[in-house]
PDB file of N, CA and C in Angstrom:
ATOM      1  N   THR A 370      42.310  61.370 206.847  1.00 43.00           N
ATOM      2  CA  THR A 370      41.209  60.506 206.688  1.00 43.00           C
ATOM      3  C   THR A 370      40.467  60.207 205.581  1.00 43.00           C
ATOM      4  N   ALA A 371      40.351  59.355 205.098  1.00 53.00           N
ATOM      5  CA  ALA A 371      39.632  59.130 203.794  1.00 53.00           C
ATOM      6  C   ALA A 371      38.233  59.042 203.798  1.00 53.00           C
ATOM      7  N   SER A 372      37.248  59.360 202.827  1.00 58.00           N
ATOM      8  CA  SER A 372      35.884  59.465 202.824  1.00 58.00           C
ATOM      9  C   SER A 372      35.124  58.169 203.294  1.00 58.00           C
ATOM     10  N   ASP A 373      35.897  57.084 203.285  1.00 56.00           N
ATOM     11  CA  ASP A 373      35.189  55.773 204.062  1.00 56.00           C
ATOM     12  C   ASP A 373      35.182  55.805 205.639  1.00 56.00           C
ATOM     13  N   CYS A 374      36.121  56.429 206.112  1.00 59.00           N
ATOM     14  CA  CYS A 374      36.323  56.802 207.566  1.00 59.00           C
ATOM     15  C   CYS A 374      36.943  55.388 208.441  1.00 59.00           C
ATOM     16  N   GLU A 375      36.105  54.524 208.238  1.00 56.00           N
ATOM     17  CA  GLU A 375      36.518  53.413 209.077  1.00 56.00           C
ATOM     18  C   GLU A 375      37.433  52.382 208.207  1.00 56.00           C
ATOM     19  N   GLY A 376      38.236  52.882 207.290  1.00 55.00           N
ATOM     20  CA  GLY A 376      38.932  52.083 206.251  1.00 55.00           C
ATOM     21  C   GLY A 376      38.435  50.703 205.650  1.00 55.00           C
ATOM     22  N   ALA A 377      37.155  50.396 205.775  1.00 57.00           N
ATOM     23  CA  ALA A 377      36.315  49.320 204.865  1.00 57.00           C
ATOM     24  C   ALA A 377      36.739  49.704 203.331  1.00 57.00           C
ATOM     25  N   GLY A 378      36.957  50.822 202.846  1.00 59.00           N
ATOM     26  CA  GLY A 378      36.911  51.092 201.279  1.00 59.00           C
ATOM     27  C   GLY A 378      35.653  51.046 200.824  1.00 59.00           C
ATOM     28  N   GLU A 379      34.791  51.220 201.501  1.00 64.00           N
ATOM     29  CA  GLU A 379      33.333  51.199 200.877  1.00 64.00           C
ATOM     30  C   GLU A 379      32.368  52.287 201.252  1.00 64.00           C
ATOM     31  N   MET A 380      31.596  52.970 200.153  1.00 69.00           N
ATOM     32  CA  MET A 380      30.819  53.939 200.840  1.00 69.00           C
ATOM     33  C   MET A 380      29.511  53.492 200.136  1.00 69.00           C
ATOM     34  N   PHE A 381      28.311  53.949 200.673  1.00 73.00           N
ATOM     35  CA  PHE A 381      26.753  53.930 200.098  1.00 73.00           C
ATOM     36  C   PHE A 381      26.679  54.583 199.245  1.00 73.00           C
ATOM     37  N   ARG A 382      25.887  54.258 197.842  1.00 79.00           N
ATOM     38  CA  ARG A 382      25.602  55.148 196.674  1.00 79.00           C
ATOM     39  C   ARG A 382      24.007  55.497 197.258  1.00 79.00           C
ATOM     40  N   VAL A 383      23.995  56.916 197.051  1.00 82.00           N
ATOM     41  CA  VAL A 383      22.385  57.483 197.385  1.00 82.00           C
ATOM     42  C   VAL A 383      22.068  57.735 195.815  1.00 82.00           C
ATOM     43  N   THR A 384      20.878  57.319 195.663  1.00 86.00           N
ATOM     44  CA  THR A 384      20.133  57.314 194.296  1.00 86.00           C
ATOM     45  C   THR A 384      18.784  57.248 194.387  1.00 86.00           C
ATOM     46  N   THR A 385      18.035  58.048 193.469  1.00 88.00           N
ATOM     47  CA  THR A 385      16.569  58.036 193.214  1.00 88.00           C
ATOM     48  C   THR A 385      16.323  57.192 192.117  1.00 88.00           C
ATOM     49  N   LEU A 386      17.440  56.774 191.276  1.00 89.00           N
ATOM     50  CA  LEU A 386      17.323  55.848 189.879  1.00 89.00           C
ATOM     51  C   LEU A 386      16.381  54.432 190.145  1.00 89.00           C
ATOM     52  N   PRO A 387      15.917  54.103 189.275  1.00 90.00           N
ATOM     53  CA  PRO A 387      15.694  52.692 189.392  1.00 90.00           C
ATOM     54  C   PRO A 387      16.613  51.783 189.179  1.00 90.00           C
ATOM     55  N   ILE A 388      17.243  51.468 190.156  1.00 82.00           N
ATOM     56  CA  ILE A 388      18.622  50.496 190.068  1.00 82.00           C
ATOM     57  C   ILE A 388      18.121  49.086 190.142  1.00 82.00           C
ATOM     58  N   ASP A 389      16.886  48.477 190.687  1.00 87.00           N
ATOM     59  CA  ASP A 389      16.077  47.329 190.385  1.00 87.00           C
ATOM     60  C   ASP A 389      15.693  46.815 188.979  1.00 87.00           C
ATOM     61  N   THR A 390      15.515  47.910 188.117  1.00 86.00           N
ATOM     62  CA  THR A 390      15.053  47.699 186.951  1.00 86.00           C
ATOM     63  C   THR A 390      15.871  48.082 185.876  1.00 86.00           C
ATOM     64  N   PRO A 391      16.912  47.741 185.187  1.00 80.00           N
ATOM     65  CA  PRO A 391      18.257  47.979 184.518  1.00 80.00           C
ATOM     66  C   PRO A 391      17.252  48.577 183.421  1.00 80.00           C
ATOM     67  N   GLY A 392      16.265  48.181 182.561  1.00 85.00           N
ATOM     68  CA  GLY A 392      15.753  48.646 181.556  1.00 85.00           C
ATOM     69  C   GLY A 392      15.277  49.969 181.570  1.00 85.00           C
ATOM     70  N   LYS A 393      15.140  50.432 182.829  1.00 89.00           N
ATOM     71  CA  LYS A 393      14.408  52.006 182.945  1.00 89.00           C
ATOM     72  C   LYS A 393      15.674  53.032 183.659  1.00 89.00           C
ATOM     73  N   MET A 394      16.831  52.296 183.514  1.00 86.00           N
ATOM     74  CA  MET A 394      18.018  53.439 184.038  1.00 86.00           C
ATOM     75  C   MET A 394      18.346  54.350 182.855  1.00 86.00           C
ATOM     76  N   PRO A 395      18.131  55.389 183.012  1.00 90.00           N
ATOM     77  CA  PRO A 395      18.816  56.569 182.314  1.00 90.00           C
ATOM     78  C   PRO A 395      20.292  56.262 181.718  1.00 90.00           C
ATOM     79  N   LEU A 396      20.234  56.244 180.417  1.00 88.00           N
ATOM     80  CA  LEU A 396      22.057  55.801 180.096  1.00 88.00           C
ATOM     81  C   LEU A 396      22.382  57.149 178.766  1.00 88.00           C
ATOM     82  N   ALA A 397      23.717  57.364 179.144  1.00 89.00           N
ATOM     83  CA  ALA A 397      24.605  58.135 178.243  1.00 89.00           C
ATOM     84  C   ALA A 397      25.522  57.281 177.893  1.00 89.00           C
ATOM     85  N   ASN A 398      26.000  57.275 176.762  1.00 89.00           N
ATOM     86  CA  ASN A 398      27.109  56.662 176.191  1.00 89.00           C
ATOM     87  C   ASN A 398      27.186  54.947 176.636  1.00 89.00           C
ATOM     88  N   GLY A 399      26.061  54.417 176.921  1.00 86.00           N
ATOM     89  CA  GLY A 399      26.247  53.015 177.549  1.00 86.00           C
ATOM     90  C   GLY A 399      26.561  53.273 179.314  1.00 86.00           C
ATOM     91  N   ARG A 400      26.566  54.346 179.784  1.00 88.00           N
ATOM     92  CA  ARG A 400      26.728  54.257 181.195  1.00 88.00           C
ATOM     93  C   ARG A 400      25.719  54.867 181.848  1.00 88.00           C
ATOM     94  N   THR A 401      25.362  54.631 183.300  1.00 88.00           N
ATOM     95  CA  THR A 401      24.304  55.403 184.012  1.00 88.00           C
ATOM     96  C   THR A 401      24.422  56.736 184.117  1.00 88.00           C
ATOM     97  N   ASP A 402      23.391  57.486 183.432  1.00 90.00           N
ATOM     98  CA  ASP A 402      23.364  58.972 183.495  1.00 90.00           C
ATOM     99  C   ASP A 402      22.702  59.714 184.578  1.00 90.00           C
ATOM    100  N   PHE A 403      23.666  60.005 185.441  1.00 90.00           N
ATOM    101  CA  PHE A 403      23.443  60.520 186.889  1.00 90.00           C
ATOM    102  C   PHE A 403      22.839  61.794 186.953  1.00 90.00           C
ATOM    103  N   SER A 404      22.699  62.639 185.779  1.00 91.00           N
ATOM    104  CA  SER A 404      22.469  63.878 185.609  1.00 91.00           C
ATOM    105  C   SER A 404      21.050  64.012 185.834  1.00 91.00           C
ATOM    106  N   GLU A 405      19.963  62.848 185.778  1.00 88.00           N
ATOM    107  CA  GLU A 405      18.754  62.803 185.879  1.00 88.00           C
ATOM    108  C   GLU A 405      18.403  62.263 187.266  1.00 88.00           C
ATOM    109  N   ASP A 406      19.453  62.121 187.981  1.00 90.00           N
ATOM    110  CA  ASP A 406      19.254  61.318 189.559  1.00 90.00           C
ATOM    111  C   ASP A 406      18.970  62.793 190.260  1.00 90.00           C
ATOM    112  N   PHE A 407      18.670  62.583 191.563  1.00 88.00           N
ATOM    113  CA  PHE A 407      18.365  63.819 192.411  1.00 88.00           C
ATOM    114  C   PHE A 407      19.200  64.636 192.562  1.00 88.00           C
ATOM    115  N   PHE A 408      20.849  64.343 192.936  1.00 86.00           N
ATOM    116  CA  PHE A 408      21.425  65.257 193.176  1.00 86.00           C
ATOM    117  C   PHE A 408      22.133  65.501 192.012  1.00 86.00           C
ATOM    118  N   GLY A 409      21.796  65.285 190.691  1.00 90.00           N
ATOM    119  CA  GLY A 409      22.434  65.453 189.591  1.00 90.00           C
ATOM    120  C   GLY A 409      23.631  65.097 188.998  1.00 90.00           C
ATOM    121  N   ARG A 410      24.444  64.000 190.016  1.00 89.00           N
ATOM    122  CA  ARG A 410      25.667  63.515 189.852  1.00 89.00           C
ATOM    123  C   ARG A 410      25.716  62.055 190.681  1.00 89.00           C
ATOM    124  N   ALA A 411      26.800  61.403 190.507  1.00 87.00           N
ATOM    125  CA  ALA A 411      26.740  60.232 191.430  1.00 87.00           C
ATOM    126  C   ALA A 411      26.967  60.696 192.999  1.00 87.00           C
ATOM    127  N   ALA A 412      26.341  60.058 193.872  1.00 84.00           N
ATOM    128  CA  ALA A 412      26.345  60.747 195.322  1.00 84.00           C
ATOM    129  C   ALA A 412      26.691  59.429 196.336  1.00 84.00           C
ATOM    130  N   TYR A 413      27.260  59.586 197.190  1.00 79.00           N
ATOM    131  CA  TYR A 413      27.709  58.653 197.901  1.00 79.00           C
ATOM    132  C   TYR A 413      27.336  58.900 199.863  1.00 79.00           C
ATOM    133  N   LEU A 414      26.934  58.292 200.528  1.00 73.00           N
ATOM    134  CA  LEU A 414      27.359  58.454 202.068  1.00 73.00           C
ATOM    135  C   LEU A 414      28.584  57.878 202.399  1.00 73.00           C
ATOM    136  N   THR A 415      29.392  58.594 203.477  1.00 67.00           N
ATOM    137  CA  THR A 415      30.275  58.213 204.337  1.00 67.00           C
ATOM    138  C   THR A 415      29.646  57.165 205.227  1.00 67.00           C
ATOM    139  N   VAL A 416      30.504  56.806 205.795  1.00 61.00           N
ATOM    140  CA  VAL A 416      29.878  55.802 207.086  1.00 61.00           C
ATOM    141  C   VAL A 416      29.884  56.273 208.268  1.00 61.00           C
ATOM    142  N   SER A 417      30.500  57.589 208.521  1.00 62.00           N
ATOM    143  CA  SER A 417      30.231  58.084 209.637  1.00 62.00           C
ATOM    144  C   SER A 417      30.323  59.388 209.605  1.00 62.00           C
ATOM    145  N   GLY A 418      30.218  60.452 210.570  1.00 67.00           N
ATOM    146  CA  GLY A 418      30.314  62.037 210.664  1.00 67.00           C
ATOM    147  C   GLY A 418      31.662  62.633 210.976  1.00 67.00           C
ATOM    148  N   GLN A 419      32.800  61.701 210.509  1.00 71.00           N
ATOM    149  CA  GLN A 419      34.025  61.933 211.159  1.00 71.00           C
ATOM    150  C   GLN A 419      34.462  63.038 210.389  1.00 71.00           C
ATOM    151  N   LEU A 420      34.484  63.230 209.238  1.00 71.00           N
ATOM    152  CA  LEU A 420      34.932  63.800 208.390  1.00 71.00           C
ATOM    153  C   LEU A 420      34.552  65.610 208.776  1.00 71.00           C
ATOM    154  N   SER A 421      33.243  65.575 209.066  1.00 77.00           N
ATOM    155  CA  SER A 421      32.769  66.892 209.439  1.00 77.00           C
ATOM    156  C   SER A 421      33.252  67.465 210.874  1.00 77.00           C
ATOM    157  N   GLY A 422      33.325  66.070 211.650  1.00 81.00           N
ATOM    158  CA  GLY A 422      33.931  66.383 212.982  1.00 81.00           C
ATOM    159  C   GLY A 422      35.298  66.783 213.263  1.00 81.00           C
ATOM    160  N   GLU A 423      36.056  66.424 212.226  1.00 81.00           N
ATOM    161  CA  GLU A 423      37.577  66.919 212.086  1.00 81.00           C
ATOM    162  C   GLU A 423      37.649  68.241 211.849  1.00 81.00           C
ATOM    163  N   THR A 424      36.699  68.855 211.004  1.00 84.00           N
ATOM    164  CA  THR A 424      36.645  70.046 210.848  1.00 84.00           C
ATOM    165  C   THR A 424      36.361  71.028 211.921  1.00 84.00           C
ATOM    166  N   TYR A 425      35.379  70.882 212.494  1.00 87.00           N
ATOM    167  CA  TYR A 425      34.621  71.459 213.322  1.00 87.00           C
ATOM    168  C   TYR A 425      35.633  71.485 214.629  1.00 87.00           C
ATOM    169  N   ALA A 426      36.262  70.327 215.113  1.00 88.00           N
ATOM    170  CA  ALA A 426      37.354  70.184 215.937  1.00 88.00           C
ATOM    171  C   ALA A 426      38.507  71.162 215.839  1.00 88.00           C
ATOM    172  N   SER A 427      38.789  71.250 214.561  1.00 89.00           N
ATOM    173  CA  SER A 427      40.027  72.342 214.138  1.00 89.00           C
ATOM    174  C   SER A 427      39.643  73.515 214.381  1.00 89.00           C
ATOM    175  N   ALA A 428      38.362  74.071 214.362  1.00 91.00           N
ATOM    176  CA  ALA A 428      37.908  75.551 214.709  1.00 91.00           C
ATOM    177  C   ALA A 428      37.419  75.533 215.651  1.00 91.00           C
ATOM    178  N   LEU A 429      37.107  74.608 216.625  1.00 90.00           N
ATOM    179  CA  LEU A 429      36.191  74.457 218.005  1.00 90.00           C
ATOM    180  C   LEU A 429      36.844  74.188 218.884  1.00 90.00           C
ATOM    181  N   GLY A 430      37.692  73.417 218.717  1.00 85.00           N
ATOM    182  CA  GLY A 430      38.450  72.685 220.040  1.00 85.00           C
ATOM    183  C   GLY A 430      37.506  70.968 220.090  1.00 85.00           C
ATOM    184  N   ASP A 431      37.522  70.512 221.293  1.00 86.00           N
ATOM    185  CA  ASP A 431      36.868  69.323 221.547  1.00 86.00           C
ATOM    186  C   ASP A 431      35.084  69.288 221.219  1.00 86.00           C
ATOM    187  N   ILE A 432      34.883  68.585 220.197  1.00 89.00           N
ATOM    188  CA  ILE A 432      33.857  68.504 219.891  1.00 89.00           C
ATOM    189  C   ILE A 432      32.956  66.917 220.169  1.00 89.00           C
ATOM    190  N   TYR A 433      31.920  66.971 219.829  1.00 87.00           N
ATOM    191  CA  TYR A 433      31.315  65.273 219.972  1.00 87.00           C
ATOM    192  C   TYR A 433      30.019  65.441 219.031  1.00 87.00           C
ATOM    193  N   THR A 434      29.979  64.473 218.088  1.00 84.00           N
ATOM    194  CA  THR A 434      28.707  64.171 217.465  1.00 84.00           C
ATOM    195  C   THR A 434      27.963  63.049 217.885  1.00 84.00           C
ATOM    196  N   PHE A 435      26.504  62.875 217.629  1.00 85.00           N
ATOM    197  CA  PHE A 435      25.855  61.973 217.915  1.00 85.00           C
ATOM    198  C   PHE A 435      24.872  61.628 216.803  1.00 85.00           C
ATOM    199  N   GLY A 436      24.994  60.540 216.018  1.00 79.00           N
ATOM    200  CA  GLY A 436      23.924  60.461 214.857  1.00 79.00           C
ATOM    201  C   GLY A 436      24.294  59.109 214.371  1.00 79.00           C
ATOM    202  N   PRO A 437      23.177  58.649 213.505  1.00 77.00           N
ATOM    203  CA  PRO A 437      23.303  57.578 212.824  1.00 77.00           C
ATOM    204  C   PRO A 437      24.785  57.046 212.192  1.00 77.00           C
ATOM    205  N   THR A 438      25.200  55.894 212.214  1.00 74.00           N
ATOM    206  CA  THR A 438      26.572  55.512 211.760  1.00 74.00           C
ATOM    207  C   THR A 438      26.089  54.414 210.661  1.00 74.00           C
ATOM    208  N   PHE A 439      26.683  54.119 209.400  1.00 69.00           N
ATOM    209  CA  PHE A 439      26.240  52.932 208.611  1.00 69.00           C
ATOM    210  C   PHE A 439      27.416  52.305 208.248  1.00 69.00           C
ATOM    211  N   ARG A 440      27.484  51.151 208.275  1.00 66.00           N
ATOM    212  CA  ARG A 440      28.726  50.196 207.771  1.00 66.00           C
ATOM    213  C   ARG A 440      28.398  49.665 206.349  1.00 66.00           C
ATOM    214  N   ALA A 441      29.575  49.967 205.549  1.00 58.00           N
ATOM    215  CA  ALA A 441      29.380  49.747 204.185  1.00 58.00           C
ATOM    216  C   ALA A 441      29.559  48.286 203.821  1.00 58.00           C
ATOM    217  N   GLU A 442      30.440  47.666 204.978  1.00 60.00           N
ATOM    218  CA  GLU A 442      30.881  46.366 204.074  1.00 60.00           C
ATOM    219  C   GLU A 442      29.500  45.031 204.377  1.00 60.00           C
ATOM    220  N   ASN A 443      29.669  44.414 203.770  1.00 62.00           N
ATOM    221  CA  ASN A 443      28.699  43.320 203.817  1.00 62.00           C
ATOM    222  C   ASN A 443      29.001  42.135 204.895  1.00 62.00           C
ATOM    223  N   SER A 444      28.455  42.357 206.062  1.00 65.00           N
ATOM    224  CA  SER A 444      28.493  41.462 207.065  1.00 65.00           C
ATOM    225  C   SER A 444      27.411  40.842 207.556  1.00 65.00           C
ATOM    226  N   GLN A 445      26.998  39.720 207.616  1.00 68.00           N
ATOM    227  CA  GLN A 445      25.966  38.958 207.661  1.00 68.00           C
ATOM    228  C   GLN A 445      25.736  38.455 209.409  1.00 68.00           C
ATOM    229  N   THR A 446      26.689  38.682 210.422  1.00 71.00           N
ATOM    230  CA  THR A 446      26.652  38.102 211.311  1.00 71.00           C
ATOM    231  C   THR A 446      25.650  38.728 212.538  1.00 71.00           C
ATOM    232  N   THR A 447      25.427  37.978 213.597  1.00 71.00           N
ATOM    233  CA  THR A 447      24.444  38.490 214.791  1.00 71.00           C
ATOM    234  C   THR A 447      25.365  39.765 215.617  1.00 71.00           C
ATOM    235  N   ARG A 448      26.541  39.640 215.302  1.00 72.00           N
ATOM    236  CA  ARG A 448      27.383  40.498 216.169  1.00 72.00           C
ATOM    237  C   ARG A 448      27.994  41.679 215.374  1.00 72.00           C
ATOM    238  N   HIS A 449      27.419  42.143 214.188  1.00 70.00           N
ATOM    239  CA  HIS A 449      27.952  43.107 213.377  1.00 70.00           C
ATOM    240  C   HIS A 449      26.720  43.780 212.974  1.00 70.00           C
ATOM    241  N   LEU A 450      26.490  45.214 213.277  1.00 72.00           N
ATOM    242  CA  LEU A 450      25.451  46.010 212.928  1.00 72.00           C
ATOM    243  C   LEU A 450      25.680  46.933 211.777  1.00 72.00           C
ATOM    244  N   ALA A 451      24.681  47.117 210.937  1.00 70.00           N
ATOM    245  CA  ALA A 451      25.176  47.707 209.461  1.00 70.00           C
ATOM    246  C   ALA A 451      24.604  49.127 209.765  1.00 70.00           C
ATOM    247  N   GLU A 452      23.852  49.476 210.511  1.00 76.00           N
ATOM    248  CA  GLU A 452      23.393  50.790 211.317  1.00 76.00           C
ATOM    249  C   GLU A 452      23.038  51.008 212.552  1.00 76.00           C
ATOM    250  N   PHE A 453      23.536  52.118 213.175  1.00 80.00           N
ATOM    251  CA  PHE A 453      23.448  52.328 214.677  1.00 80.00           C
ATOM    252  C   PHE A 453      23.761  53.432 214.939  1.00 80.00           C
ATOM    253  N   HIS A 454      23.457  54.228 216.192  1.00 84.00           N
ATOM    254  CA  HIS A 454      23.843  55.481 216.584  1.00 84.00           C
ATOM    255  C   HIS A 454      25.039  55.460 217.444  1.00 84.00           C
ATOM    256  N   MET A 455      25.984  56.461 217.391  1.00 82.00           N
ATOM    257  CA  MET A 455      26.970  56.586 217.944  1.00 82.00           C
ATOM    258  C   MET A 455      27.378  57.782 218.350  1.00 82.00           C
ATOM    259  N   ILE A 456      28.226  57.903 219.428  1.00 84.00           N
ATOM    260  CA  ILE A 456      28.802  58.971 219.924  1.00 84.00           C
ATOM    261  C   ILE A 456      30.271  59.139 219.617  1.00 84.00           C
ATOM    262  N   GLU A 457      30.479  60.266 218.646  1.00 82.00           N
ATOM    263  CA  GLU A 457      31.977  60.114 218.115  1.00 82.00           C
ATOM    264  C   GLU A 457      32.698  61.506 218.776  1.00 82.00           C
ATOM    265  N   PRO A 458      33.815  61.363 219.529  1.00 84.00           N
ATOM    266  CA  PRO A 458      34.366  62.553 220.077  1.00 84.00           C
ATOM    267  C   PRO A 458      35.478  62.762 219.216  1.00 84.00           C
ATOM    268  N   GLU A 459      35.770  64.340 219.013  1.00 87.00           N
ATOM    269  CA  GLU A 459      37.182  64.229 217.971  1.00 87.00           C
ATOM    270  C   GLU A 459      37.642  65.614 218.885  1.00 87.00           C
ATOM    271  N   MET A 460      39.202  65.472 218.897  1.00 87.00           N
ATOM    272  CA  MET A 460      40.082  66.516 219.540  1.00 87.00           C
ATOM    273  C   MET A 460      41.049  66.859 218.388  1.00 87.00           C
ATOM    274  N   ALA A 461      41.300  67.889 218.375  1.00 86.00           N
ATOM    275  CA  ALA A 461      42.339  68.702 217.372  1.00 86.00           C
ATOM    276  C   ALA A 461      43.690  68.947 218.135  1.00 86.00           C
ATOM    277  N   PHE A 462      44.664  68.710 217.718  1.00 87.00           N
ATOM    278  CA  PHE A 462      46.146  68.854 218.092  1.00 87.00           C
ATOM    279  C   PHE A 462      46.168  68.321 219.425  1.00 87.00           C
ATOM    280  N   ALA A 463      45.835  67.159 219.917  1.00 87.00           N
ATOM    281  CA  ALA A 463      46.055  66.607 221.218  1.00 87.00           C
ATOM    282  C   ALA A 463      46.630  65.549 221.308  1.00 87.00           C
ATOM    283  N   ASP A 464      47.475  65.330 222.234  1.00 90.00           N
ATOM    284  CA  ASP A 464      48.400  64.193 222.326  1.00 90.00           C
ATOM    285  C   ASP A 464      47.773  63.197 223.500  1.00 90.00           C
ATOM    286  N   LEU A 465      48.385  61.982 223.752  1.00 93.00           N
ATOM    287  CA  LEU A 465      47.752  61.098 224.586  1.00 93.00           C
ATOM    288  C   LEU A 465      47.323  61.395 225.951  1.00 93.00           C
ATOM    289  N   TRP A 466      48.028  62.506 226.625  1.00 94.00           N
ATOM    290  CA  TRP A 466      47.725  63.086 227.882  1.00 94.00           C
ATOM    291  C   TRP A 466      46.643  63.983 227.794  1.00 94.00           C
ATOM    292  N   ALA A 467      46.401  64.623 226.586  1.00 89.00           N
ATOM    293  CA  ALA A 467      45.062  65.505 226.665  1.00 89.00           C
ATOM    294  C   ALA A 467      43.961  64.653 226.523  1.00 89.00           C
ATOM    295  N   ALA A 468      44.042  63.527 225.736  1.00 86.00           N
ATOM    296  CA  ALA A 468      42.851  62.651 225.112  1.00 86.00           C
ATOM    297  C   ALA A 468      42.425  62.020 226.700  1.00 86.00           C
ATOM    298  N   MET A 469      43.463  61.232 227.696  1.00 91.00           N
ATOM    299  CA  MET A 469      43.284  60.907 228.523  1.00 91.00           C
ATOM    300  C   MET A 469      42.466  61.729 229.676  1.00 91.00           C
ATOM    301  N   ALA A 470      42.981  62.855 229.938  1.00 90.00           N
ATOM    302  CA  ALA A 470      42.403  64.050 230.649  1.00 90.00           C
ATOM    303  C   ALA A 470      40.894  64.391 230.122  1.00 90.00           C
ATOM    304  N   ASN A 471      40.702  64.455 228.809  1.00 83.00           N
ATOM    305  CA  ASN A 471      39.541  64.700 228.393  1.00 83.00           C
ATOM    306  C   ASN A 471      38.404  63.460 228.833  1.00 83.00           C
ATOM    307  N   ALA A 472      38.756  62.270 228.701  1.00 84.00           N
ATOM    308  CA  ALA A 472      38.132  61.044 228.836  1.00 84.00           C
ATOM    309  C   ALA A 472      37.648  61.021 230.249  1.00 84.00           C
ATOM    310  N   GLU A 473      38.539  61.618 231.246  1.00 90.00           N
ATOM    311  CA  GLU A 473      38.387  61.377 232.572  1.00 90.00           C
ATOM    312  C   GLU A 473      37.337  62.461 233.259  1.00 90.00           C
ATOM    313  N   GLN A 474      37.167  63.433 232.280  1.00 83.00           N
ATOM    314  CA  GLN A 474      36.208  64.635 232.721  1.00 83.00           C
ATOM    315  C   GLN A 474      35.006  64.094 232.513  1.00 83.00           C
TER     316      GLN A 474
END
C-alpha cells in the first residue's frame, strides 16, 4: 500500500508556515525551510488510517478503525466528499471465503 492509500497519488501537506504570504515564508537556499515549521520538516497527512490498520491487523487479527478520512484529489462535484468519517475493516492473511464469513457475522 502506498502512503496515499486510495491511489490518488496525493497527500495533504500539514504546516504552520504562512503559505498564503510567500514573502513571510522562511527560506534556505531558495527553498522553503521546514526546520522552522511545527514538525521541523515537511509533513503530510495520508488520506486514511489504512496504513496503521494493516499493521495492527497483522499483529491482532481482524480490526476495524473509525475516523476521519480525507480525499486529496481536487473534485468539486456534489457527489464527492473531501472529508468524511468511515469505518475501515482490515484482515490479515484472509482469502475471499474468510472475508465473506467475516462480513456475514
